[in-house]
Short mmCIF file of C-alpha atoms in Angstrom, two decimals:
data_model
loop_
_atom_site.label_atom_id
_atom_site.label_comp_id
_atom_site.label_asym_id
_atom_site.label_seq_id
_atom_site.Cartn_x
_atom_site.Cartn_y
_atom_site.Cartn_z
CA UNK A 16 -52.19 -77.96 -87.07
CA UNK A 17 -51.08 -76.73 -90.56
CA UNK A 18 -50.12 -73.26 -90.68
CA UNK A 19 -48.69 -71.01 -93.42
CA UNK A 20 -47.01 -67.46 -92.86
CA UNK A 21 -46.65 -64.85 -95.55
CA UNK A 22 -44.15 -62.29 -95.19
CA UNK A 23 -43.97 -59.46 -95.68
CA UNK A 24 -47.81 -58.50 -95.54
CA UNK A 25 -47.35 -55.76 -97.96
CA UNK A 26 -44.42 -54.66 -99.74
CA UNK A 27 -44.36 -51.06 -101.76
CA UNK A 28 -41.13 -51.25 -105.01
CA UNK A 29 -40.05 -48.92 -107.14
CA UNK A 30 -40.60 -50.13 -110.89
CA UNK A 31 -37.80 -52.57 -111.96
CA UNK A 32 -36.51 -53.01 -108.37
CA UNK A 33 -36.71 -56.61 -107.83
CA UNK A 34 -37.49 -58.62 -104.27
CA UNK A 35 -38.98 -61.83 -103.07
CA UNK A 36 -41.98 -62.85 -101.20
CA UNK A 37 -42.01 -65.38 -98.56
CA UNK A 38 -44.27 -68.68 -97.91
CA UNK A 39 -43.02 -70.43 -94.66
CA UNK A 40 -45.27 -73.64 -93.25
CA UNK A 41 -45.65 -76.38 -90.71
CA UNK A 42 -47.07 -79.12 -92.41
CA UNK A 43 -46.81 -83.06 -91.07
CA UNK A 44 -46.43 -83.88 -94.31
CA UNK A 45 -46.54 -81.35 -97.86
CA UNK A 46 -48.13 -82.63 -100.86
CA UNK A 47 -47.98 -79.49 -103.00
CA UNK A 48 -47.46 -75.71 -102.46
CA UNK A 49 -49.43 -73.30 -104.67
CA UNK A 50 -48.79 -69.43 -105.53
CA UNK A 51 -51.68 -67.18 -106.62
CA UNK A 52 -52.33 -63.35 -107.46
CA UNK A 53 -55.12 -62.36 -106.59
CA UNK A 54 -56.61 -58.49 -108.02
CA UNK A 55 -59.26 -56.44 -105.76
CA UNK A 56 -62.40 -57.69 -105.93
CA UNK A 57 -61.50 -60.94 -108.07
CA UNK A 58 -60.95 -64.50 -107.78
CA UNK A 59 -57.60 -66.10 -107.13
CA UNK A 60 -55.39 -66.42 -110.70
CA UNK A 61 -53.09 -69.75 -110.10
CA UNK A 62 -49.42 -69.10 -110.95
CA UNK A 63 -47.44 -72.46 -110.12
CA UNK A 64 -47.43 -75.38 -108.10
CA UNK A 65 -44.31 -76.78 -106.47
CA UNK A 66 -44.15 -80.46 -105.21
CA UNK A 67 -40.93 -81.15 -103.93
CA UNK A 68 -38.01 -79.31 -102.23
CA UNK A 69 -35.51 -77.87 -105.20
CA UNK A 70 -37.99 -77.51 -107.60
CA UNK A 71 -38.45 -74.14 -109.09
CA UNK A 72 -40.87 -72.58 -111.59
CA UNK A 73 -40.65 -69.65 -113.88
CA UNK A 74 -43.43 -67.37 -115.69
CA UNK A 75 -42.38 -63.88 -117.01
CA UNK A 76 -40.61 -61.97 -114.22
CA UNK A 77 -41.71 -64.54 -111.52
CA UNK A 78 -39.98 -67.37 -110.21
CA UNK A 79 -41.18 -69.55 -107.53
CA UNK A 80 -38.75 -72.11 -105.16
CA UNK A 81 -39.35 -74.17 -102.53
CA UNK A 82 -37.55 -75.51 -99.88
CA UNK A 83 -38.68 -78.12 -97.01
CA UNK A 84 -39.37 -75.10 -94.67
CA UNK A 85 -40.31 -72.30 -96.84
CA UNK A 86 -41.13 -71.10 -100.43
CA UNK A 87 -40.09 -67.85 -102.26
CA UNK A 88 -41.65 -65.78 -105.18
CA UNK A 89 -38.88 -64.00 -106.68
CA UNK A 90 -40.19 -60.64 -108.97
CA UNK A 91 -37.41 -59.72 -111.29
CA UNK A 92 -37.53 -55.77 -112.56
CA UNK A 93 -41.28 -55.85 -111.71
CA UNK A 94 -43.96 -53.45 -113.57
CA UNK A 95 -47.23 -51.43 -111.96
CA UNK A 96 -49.38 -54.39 -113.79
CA UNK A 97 -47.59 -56.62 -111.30
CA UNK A 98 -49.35 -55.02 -107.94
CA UNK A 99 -51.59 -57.25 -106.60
CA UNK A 100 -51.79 -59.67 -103.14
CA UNK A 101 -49.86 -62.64 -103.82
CA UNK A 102 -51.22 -65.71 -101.66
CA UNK A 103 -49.68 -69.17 -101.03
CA UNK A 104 -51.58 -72.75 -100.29
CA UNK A 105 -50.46 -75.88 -98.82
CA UNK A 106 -51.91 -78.58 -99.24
CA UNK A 107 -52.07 -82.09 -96.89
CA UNK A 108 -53.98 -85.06 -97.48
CA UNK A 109 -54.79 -87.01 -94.76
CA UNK A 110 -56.01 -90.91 -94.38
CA UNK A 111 -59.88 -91.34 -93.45
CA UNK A 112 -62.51 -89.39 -93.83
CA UNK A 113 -62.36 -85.02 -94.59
CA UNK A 114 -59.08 -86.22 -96.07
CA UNK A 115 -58.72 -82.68 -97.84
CA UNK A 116 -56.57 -79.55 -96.54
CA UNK A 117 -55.48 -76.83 -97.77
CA UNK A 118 -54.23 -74.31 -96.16
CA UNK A 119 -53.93 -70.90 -97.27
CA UNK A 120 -51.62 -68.00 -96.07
CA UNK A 121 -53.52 -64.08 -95.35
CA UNK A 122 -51.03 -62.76 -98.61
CA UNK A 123 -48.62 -60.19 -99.46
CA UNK A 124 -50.03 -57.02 -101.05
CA UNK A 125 -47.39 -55.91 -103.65
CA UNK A 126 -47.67 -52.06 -104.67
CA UNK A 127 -45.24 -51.63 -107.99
CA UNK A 128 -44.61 -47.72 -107.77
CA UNK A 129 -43.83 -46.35 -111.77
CA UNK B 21 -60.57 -75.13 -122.19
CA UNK B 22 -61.99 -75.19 -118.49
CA UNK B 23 -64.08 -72.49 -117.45
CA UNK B 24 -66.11 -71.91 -114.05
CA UNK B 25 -69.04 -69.85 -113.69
CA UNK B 26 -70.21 -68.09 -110.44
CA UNK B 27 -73.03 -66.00 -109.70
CA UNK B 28 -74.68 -63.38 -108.32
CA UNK B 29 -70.94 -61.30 -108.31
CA UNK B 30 -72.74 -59.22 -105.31
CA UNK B 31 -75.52 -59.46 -103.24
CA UNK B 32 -77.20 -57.97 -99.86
CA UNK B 33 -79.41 -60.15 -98.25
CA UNK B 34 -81.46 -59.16 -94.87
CA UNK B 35 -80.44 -60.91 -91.94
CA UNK B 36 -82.48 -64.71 -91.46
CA UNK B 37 -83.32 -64.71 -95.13
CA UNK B 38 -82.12 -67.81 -97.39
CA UNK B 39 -79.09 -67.87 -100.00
CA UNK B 40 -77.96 -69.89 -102.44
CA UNK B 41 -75.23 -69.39 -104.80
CA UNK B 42 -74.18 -71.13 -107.73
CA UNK B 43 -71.26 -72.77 -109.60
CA UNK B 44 -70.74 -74.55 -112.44
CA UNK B 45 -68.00 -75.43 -114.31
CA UNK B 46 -67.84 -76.04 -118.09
CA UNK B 47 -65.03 -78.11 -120.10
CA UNK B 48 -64.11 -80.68 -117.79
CA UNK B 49 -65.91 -83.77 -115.88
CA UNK B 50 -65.91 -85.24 -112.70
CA UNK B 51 -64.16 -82.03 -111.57
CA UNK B 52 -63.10 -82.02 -107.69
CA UNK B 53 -65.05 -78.83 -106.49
CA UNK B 54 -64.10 -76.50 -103.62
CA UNK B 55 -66.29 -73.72 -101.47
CA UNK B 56 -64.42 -70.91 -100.01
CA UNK B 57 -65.21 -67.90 -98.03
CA UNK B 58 -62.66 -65.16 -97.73
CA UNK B 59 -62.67 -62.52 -94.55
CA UNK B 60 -61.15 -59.58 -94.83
CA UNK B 61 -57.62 -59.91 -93.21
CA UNK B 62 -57.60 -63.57 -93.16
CA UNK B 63 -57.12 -66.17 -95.43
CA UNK B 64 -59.23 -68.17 -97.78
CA UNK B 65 -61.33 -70.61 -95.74
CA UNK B 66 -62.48 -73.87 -97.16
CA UNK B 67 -65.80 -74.21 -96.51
CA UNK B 68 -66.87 -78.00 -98.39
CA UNK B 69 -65.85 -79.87 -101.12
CA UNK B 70 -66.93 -82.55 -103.10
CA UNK B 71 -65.74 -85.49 -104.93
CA UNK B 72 -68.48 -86.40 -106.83
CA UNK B 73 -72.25 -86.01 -107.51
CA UNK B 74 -74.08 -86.27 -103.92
CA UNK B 75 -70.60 -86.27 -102.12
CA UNK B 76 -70.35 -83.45 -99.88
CA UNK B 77 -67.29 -82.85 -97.07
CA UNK B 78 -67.57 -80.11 -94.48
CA UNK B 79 -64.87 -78.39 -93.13
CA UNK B 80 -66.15 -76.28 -90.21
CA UNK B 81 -69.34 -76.28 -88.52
CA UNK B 82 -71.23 -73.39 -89.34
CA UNK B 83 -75.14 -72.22 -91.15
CA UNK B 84 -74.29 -73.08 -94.79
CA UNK B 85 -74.56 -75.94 -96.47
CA UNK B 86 -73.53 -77.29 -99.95
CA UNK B 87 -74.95 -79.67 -102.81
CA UNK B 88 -73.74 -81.05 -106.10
CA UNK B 89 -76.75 -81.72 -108.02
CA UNK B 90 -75.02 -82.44 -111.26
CA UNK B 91 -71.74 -83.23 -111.95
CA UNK B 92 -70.46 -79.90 -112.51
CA UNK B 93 -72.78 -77.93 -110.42
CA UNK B 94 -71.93 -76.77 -106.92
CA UNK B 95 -74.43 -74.99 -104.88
CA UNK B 96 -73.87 -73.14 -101.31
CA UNK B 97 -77.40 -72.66 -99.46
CA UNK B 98 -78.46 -71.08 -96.38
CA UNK B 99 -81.64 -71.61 -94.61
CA UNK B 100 -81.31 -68.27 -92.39
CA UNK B 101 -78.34 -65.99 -93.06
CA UNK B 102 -76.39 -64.26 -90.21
CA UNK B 103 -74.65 -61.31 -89.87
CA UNK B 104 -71.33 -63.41 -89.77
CA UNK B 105 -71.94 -65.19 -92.89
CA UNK B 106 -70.79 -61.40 -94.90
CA UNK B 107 -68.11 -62.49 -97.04
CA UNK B 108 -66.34 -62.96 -100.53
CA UNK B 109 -67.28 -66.46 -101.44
CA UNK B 110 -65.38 -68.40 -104.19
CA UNK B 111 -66.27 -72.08 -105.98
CA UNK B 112 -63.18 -73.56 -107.24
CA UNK B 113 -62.25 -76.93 -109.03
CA UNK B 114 -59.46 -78.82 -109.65
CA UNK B 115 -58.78 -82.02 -111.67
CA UNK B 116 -57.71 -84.08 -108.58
CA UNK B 117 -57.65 -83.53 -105.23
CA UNK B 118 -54.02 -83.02 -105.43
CA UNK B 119 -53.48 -80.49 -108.45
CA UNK B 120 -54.01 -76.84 -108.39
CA UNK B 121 -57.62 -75.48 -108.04
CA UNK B 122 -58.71 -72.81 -110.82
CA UNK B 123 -61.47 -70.33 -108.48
CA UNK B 124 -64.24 -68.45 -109.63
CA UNK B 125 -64.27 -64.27 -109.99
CA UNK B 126 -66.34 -64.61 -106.42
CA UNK B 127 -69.84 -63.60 -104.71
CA UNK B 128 -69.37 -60.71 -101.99
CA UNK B 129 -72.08 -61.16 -99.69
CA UNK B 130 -73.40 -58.37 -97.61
CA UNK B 131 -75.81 -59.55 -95.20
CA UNK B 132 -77.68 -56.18 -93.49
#
């Protein structure tokens, strides 16, 4: 069975002090990792997708990497507008019939303290 | 540009009446469409999803069910609502099955 851990579940920073989220899965075979943020109340916002192991995407202060175990959203110098729950997806597509899955992680809540 | 539209944003409904919520997407076509409920404390749970018009795959057995009518109109429907079925409920869509899926701002359903 697919699974995908986020750690830690919520993390509390001081403006401008940077950290990194992490997205570690068991997957029998990954076919793309996905970051969102997600605000109270709100839909999912997509940030990046990662495909293969090395890769690494950028937008603003975030950077997302992946490795064959594990991803990482780095926040560099992050801002209040930044707090949010930050939630990871992998997916796996399987052969046959309900060929679909993807799997998402409970989140990290990130509090950004001014 | 791609934009998806889901409504009601809330709603209480009595326990054993019907539902049905509705999605549609505008800007794209033959959009892969997605139906997720999300608990609180756990993670996004995909409900269905479908391919194409009349295509319909379930993921877990449970008292919704899900149409596409049109091509880029998704519907969730329940005969007789539950207690359990309380939840935020989000219609996505993606451009394959294998791309990143763009979600809705999300129904949260109170059933009393």
């Amino acid at each position: 069975e697919d699974q995908v851990t986020q750690s830690p579940e919520a993390l509390r920073l001081q403006e401008g002090e940077s950290s990194s989220l992490n997205c570690s899965y068991t997957v029998s075979g990954l076919r793309g990792l996905f970051w969102y943020r997600q605000d109270p109340g709100k839909g999912p916002e997509f940030l990046f997708t990662l495909y293969s192991a090395g890769e690494e995407k950028e937008k603003e202060r975030l950077k997302a990497t992946l490795t064959k175990k594990e991803s990482f959203l780095h926040i560099t110098a992050p801002k209040p507008e930044d707090s949010a729950t930050y939630l990871c997806a992998v997916l796996n597509l399987y052969s046959g019939a309900g060929s679909y899955q993807l799997t998402f992680g409970k989140g990290t809540k990130l509090s950004v303290i001014p | 540009s791609q934009t998806i539209h889901q409504w009601p944003a809330t709603l209480v409904q009595p326990v054993g009446s019907p539902l049905s919520l509705e999605c549609t997407v505008e800007g794209t076509s033959n959009p892969n469409l997605y139906w997720y409920r999300q608990a609180a404390g756990r993670g996004l749970q995909l409900l269905f999803y479908s391919v194409g018009i009349g295509q319909i795959s379930s993921e877990v057995p449970q008292n919704l069910s899900a149409s596409r009518p049109q091509d880029r109109q998704f519907i969730l429907s329940s005969k007789k609502l539950l207690l359990s079925d309380s939840g935020f409920y989000l219609c996505a869509w993606s451009l394959v099955v294998s791309t990143e899926a763009f979600f809705g701002q999300g129904t949260r359903l109170t059933v009393v």
